[in-house]
Amino acid sequence: MRSCVLVLIMMAAGTVQMLADDGMFPMSELPRVNLRERGIELTADQLFNPSEISLVDGICRVNGCTGSFVSESGLIITNHHCAFDAIQKASSSERDLLQNGFIAGSRSEEIPAPDYQVRITENYRDISAEVLSVVQDGMSFLERTKAIEKRRKQLEIEAERANPGLRAEVAEMFAGRTYVLFLYTYLKDVRLVFAPPVSVGNFGGEADNWEWPRHTGDFSFMRVYTAPDGTSATWSEKNVPYRPKRFLRVQQAGVDEGDAVFLLGYPGRTARHRTASFLEYEQAVRLPLTVQLYQWQIREMEQAGSTDRAVAIRHASRIKSLANVEKRSRGQLQGLQRAGIVGKRRQQESELQSFIESDAARRQQFGDVLQGIAAVYAEMQAAGPLEIHLQQLRQACRAVAFGFAVVDAVNERAKPDLERESLWMDRNFSQSLQELRVSLRDWHPPTDEVMLSGMLQRLSSIKGAHDIAALKPLLENAEVSGQAAQRLIAGTQVGDVGFIDKCLSLSPDQLRSSEDPVVRLVLDLYPEYLRLRELDKTREGRLSRLYGSLLEVKEQFLRTGFIPDANGTLRFTSGHVKSYSPADAVVRTPISTLRGVIEKTTGQDPFITPEPVLRAWRAGDFEGFLHPRLGQVPVAILYDTDTTGGNSGSPVLNSRGELVGVNFDRCFEATINDFAWNADYSRSIGVDIRYVLWITGRVYGATELLEEMGIKQARGF
Ligand code: ASP
């Protein structure tokens, strides 16, 4: 199937914008990318070949990140921050794997990560016509979204029936225009194999996050298992290591400044085809509120864990992901202001509008497209504070999140399968439940009380919140909010798996008579959340139609086609190991070394270097891992590829497709990539393979892993 659809995806969207340096190219585009010109010695076919084994078969998605197979026995390398949740969930104050790191002494010691899944892309085909065939004139926007959603689900189910053992997922490549059905293998028995201590894996913490120069050993190893017959299975003692079709060769020689590199991975989301009015919404409402609300939550969780390591461990994963988004949002706000992106986009749009106006038929068809899009974002700007706070109420406060999951699941599961929210469809239910169960383990009622009380207090000053009957009595003043939070958290059982399971077995009517105070609160708020859900779908329907038209007229105007925004599907990007200049008279070179780790080490968090690393440094035990020109063990590398969140863990490959690093971040200025890529400031950051190997084999003695990856000199000299 793959072969015959190779070039269809983009054709459905028009022509393709080629030769731009930026670009997260879908696999369908590879034949048209000049790989030689980009310094890559492989052909498009060697990267991705529908009918043979190719490099792509060695790449996988690991939850929201990317990973690479590095042995024939299912060994995966990804980032420390991608395995963080598994490390945290396996940690306790007695056995603190975050702090001390983890090395499985044998396969039987590898630790299951029950909420992890590994996904491998098998196949894809364009199904735009089949999806859009259900859209009819005269449909409301809400009907349009629902019809498209339902059709997508039907096509997924049909594809899964036709391809037993595989999972089908439809991705929207261009809003309202292009849809692609991907077939994936999902593997569900994922185990932790090796993680350095957090002081290596997250060296520099939030101070250094999104910054260059960087000295973080952000890598970990996991392994994926299958049933003995090779089929996907959840954890079992009988399972055996997965045998990937292909694994990547690890190139211990690494790369140097100026070398070509490329990445394959699963970038999450970008918004480069969105309008200036969208950017204004981001700038005025969503990003500043994210910064505010996340800073507060992080502070509270840090405070709660400051005197109790067990509590700190429970909050560690959540703090880390909120802090990551918080700092990225600040980078984006700064970038939006400095880079003048909104102004430039406005200018492009006004030129486009003149082009539209210059022809009567065009004016008739596209005259109010930009205006229509702006109207949706204007509405979102006005409603944003209330909507975002309500959404945060059921994220910041975990009890409300659990209560919401129960109420939503019970109500949705009473509907026919195809009409449910996808989370609660039969094909997704067990995984959704598994994730919910695992997240209950970190529940800490005292923190949750602070979160609930704080969210209620914040809501009390938001316009429209007092109009919600279920909230009004809780918002009177800070004392009332505090007492309500105390009563709700003290009285609820939503943190208990048995209680959740019992609730899930009830009908909507039975659940409605629940006496649990948090379930009651959510039941009372549920109509409001449903209203917001429908509103979102209505907006999606409007935007989907309008963006479809916008793309069409932009293609006419620019006489070109476009690369779709990132959407969690497999992409290729390439560049070079390259310095950059973040400010006047400042040039930052692209390879950091172990010397920098030592220079930064203060002994205070987040700049602690563990004793085994210091010992190996003092002993000068580097042979086999040095950068020949710099005479040091290289730690991180900087390159000008086009990446975003989700590219975390992506293999950094040299011109021959060998693994020379693991991507984990971007520099601060490049956070704005998500809205606009730029050769001057867009830089991605990866951990150098030599540091990975030195830390794993030489410092922590996991030489069997190096041997498994085929590294010579694994045991030193
Ligand atoms: N460090 C980033 C993340 O976790 C990766 C990136 O966005 O470039 O999202």
Short mmCIF file of C-alpha atoms and ligand atoms in Angstrom, two decimals, residues 81 209-210 324 328 643-648 663-666 674, ligand 1:
data_model
loop_
_atom_site.label_atom_id
_atom_site.label_comp_id
_atom_site.label_asym_id
_atom_site.label_seq_id
_atom_site.Cartn_x
_atom_site.Cartn_y
_atom_site.Cartn_z
CA HIS A 81 13.22 13.70 29.94
CA ASN A 209 16.58 24.37 29.74
CA TRP A 210 16.00 25.92 26.29
CA ASN A 324 9.28 23.04 30.23
CA ARG A 328 9.02 27.75 26.20
CA THR A 643 12.42 20.69 15.13
CA THR A 644 9.76 21.10 17.78
CA GLY A 645 8.44 19.25 20.85
CA GLY A 646 8.03 15.58 19.94
CA ASN A 647 11.42 15.66 18.24
CA SER A 648 12.76 15.06 21.72
CA ASN A 663 18.01 15.51 19.96
CA PHE A 664 16.55 17.03 23.13
CA ASP A 665 15.95 20.75 22.89
CA ARG A 666 16.23 24.07 21.09
CA ASP A 674 6.70 26.80 16.29
N1 ASP B 1 12.93 20.07 24.84
C1 ASP B 1 11.88 20.20 23.95
C2 ASP B 1 10.63 19.64 24.50
O1 ASP B 1 10.68 18.91 25.43
C3 ASP B 1 12.18 19.69 22.58
C4 ASP B 1 11.86 20.79 21.65
O2 ASP B 1 10.76 21.33 21.76
O3 ASP B 1 12.68 21.13 20.81
O4 ASP B 1 9.54 19.93 24.09
#
